[in-house]
Amino acid sequence: MSSDQSGAIAGTAVPSPGLNAAAGDAAENFVQIVDIVKKFGETAAVKGVNLSVKKGELFALLGSSGCGKSTLLRMLAGLESITSGKILIDGEDLAQLPPYRRPVNMMFQSYALFPHMTVEANVAFGLKQEGVPKSELKDRVQTALDLVQMGRFAKRKPHQLSGGQQQRVALARSLVKRPKLLLLDEPMSALDKQIRQRTQIELVNILDKVGVTCMMVTHDQEEAMTMADRLAVMSEGEIVQLGTPHEVYEYPNSRFSAEFIGSTNLFDGNVVEDEPDHVFIETPDLPVRLYVSHGITGPLGMPVTISVRPERIALTRKPPEGAYNWGKGVVTNIAYMGGYSLYHVKLDAGKTVIANVTSLALTEIDPPTWGDEVYVRWSASAGVVLTS
Ligand SMILES: Nc1ncnc2c1ncn2[C@@H]1O[C@H](COP(=O)(O)OP(=O)(O)O)[C@@H](O)[C@H]1O
Ligand SMILES: [Mg+2]
């Protein structure tokens, strides 16, 4: 905002940012996505997204199929035109750069390795096109392959490699070009579930070592939670919530976000008392009020939804003593998961609550079984008030 647009701050001394501040800002806003819109005909696949990615960060776009993740990534890669808005990488407007000068590299879902070329030749391909001298090329290819622990497989062809190895070659091929921004579209989707988890950790370690800024797309919330420094939950072409995995999980800002990341129990009700340090909510689902230990802003009577994660809910056989945050019901289902069990409890008012009970906690209460009458309860810090 310039001071002539705002009488309120006219005359206020604004310290001019020193060099360090400018460098800090450049690192904070290494990738800047400003009001980006993408329309295919009349339908908008991306509807005005604003987003900054920090230097060296692994940022994930998370959302269900068709929400516009790949389209956004493809605009960053320069593979899709931008309907409106702009993208800056390290201060440079992408629109001003011809495709071959864009400091971006994309690793595709299918890896897109050339089947007739060796691993080595696949990794060297992009550098050759850039005209990198032979001596340098050899070193860089070797370094990239060693980084992904594929040095031993340099002479193999892609079909002689496992899915995980192919992915590492594709990664080496992207990294060897030393992009400022690496783009990964569903990088694990071609892998079996078993090796996926191990690969997620490996990939994070490699990206950390290289220090490259990375933006990945996934529909798998566990993958985004495991890998990303920060993530954006997307729905229908828009960002619903942005934060660290911890922030988004513990403090969802909407029903959509709460249900999309992890599973949760939602109670609808109305605010009956709102103080700075707590709020009381009346809900038809429970015989007592809901008590949440933080305030919200809004009028009394306002309809809200309270989200309580299953692992925050305790199961007891005896009625809880407190006057808040409990319900009585009957066990209708138990999913044994090994280290914990998911108890489905149908409350007297009809709502089913899911409690995640650890095996340890179960040994302490004489494990309830199907049809048993039980109580569910949780603390005032367990609930999150959602207003949308
Ligand atoms: N080239 C295209 N032409 C027309 N519609 C497209 C094109 N690419 C994507 N879309 C549409 O844009 C929306 C977002 O697609 P996409 O970005 O691929 O979603 P995601 O990667 O989140 O699954 C979808 O409705 C899809 O059908
Ligand atoms: Mg996609």
Short mmCIF file of C-alpha atoms and ligand atoms in Angstrom, two decimals, residues 40 45 63-72 80 217, ligand 1:
data_model
loop_
_atom_site.label_atom_id
_atom_site.label_comp_id
_atom_site.label_asym_id
_atom_site.label_seq_id
_atom_site.Cartn_x
_atom_site.Cartn_y
_atom_site.Cartn_z
CA PHE A 40 -10.90 -24.07 -19.89
CA ALA A 45 -10.21 -25.03 -13.05
CA GLY A 63 -7.02 -32.14 -2.79
CA SER A 64 -9.29 -34.70 -4.35
CA SER A 65 -9.27 -35.54 -8.02
CA GLY A 66 -10.31 -32.71 -10.33
CA CYS A 67 -9.81 -29.86 -7.84
CA GLY A 68 -7.21 -28.14 -10.05
CA LYS A 69 -3.90 -29.24 -8.49
CA SER A 70 -2.23 -30.43 -11.68
CA THR A 71 -3.49 -27.42 -13.61
CA LEU A 72 -1.85 -25.10 -11.10
CA GLU A 80 -0.33 -24.46 -19.47
CA VAL A 217 0.72 -32.38 -5.86
N1 LIG B 1 -6.83 -29.51 -20.98
C1 LIG B 1 -8.01 -29.44 -20.34
N2 LIG B 1 -9.14 -29.10 -20.99
C2 LIG B 1 -10.32 -29.00 -20.35
N3 LIG B 1 -10.49 -29.21 -19.04
C3 LIG B 1 -9.40 -29.55 -18.32
C4 LIG B 1 -8.11 -29.68 -18.93
N4 LIG B 1 -7.23 -30.02 -17.96
C5 LIG B 1 -7.93 -30.10 -16.80
N5 LIG B 1 -9.23 -29.81 -17.02
C6 LIG B 1 -10.29 -29.78 -16.00
O1 LIG B 1 -9.87 -28.93 -14.97
C7 LIG B 1 -10.23 -29.46 -13.71
C8 LIG B 1 -9.01 -29.64 -12.83
O2 LIG B 1 -8.20 -30.66 -13.37
P1 LIG B 1 -6.80 -31.06 -12.73
O3 LIG B 1 -6.01 -29.83 -12.52
O4 LIG B 1 -6.20 -32.10 -13.59
O5 LIG B 1 -7.24 -31.66 -11.33
P2 LIG B 1 -6.40 -32.52 -10.27
O6 LIG B 1 -4.97 -32.55 -10.67
O7 LIG B 1 -6.64 -31.83 -8.97
O8 LIG B 1 -7.03 -33.88 -10.26
C9 LIG B 1 -10.99 -30.74 -13.99
O9 LIG B 1 -12.36 -30.47 -13.99
C10 LIG B 1 -10.50 -31.13 -15.36
O10 LIG B 1 -11.47 -31.86 -16.04
#
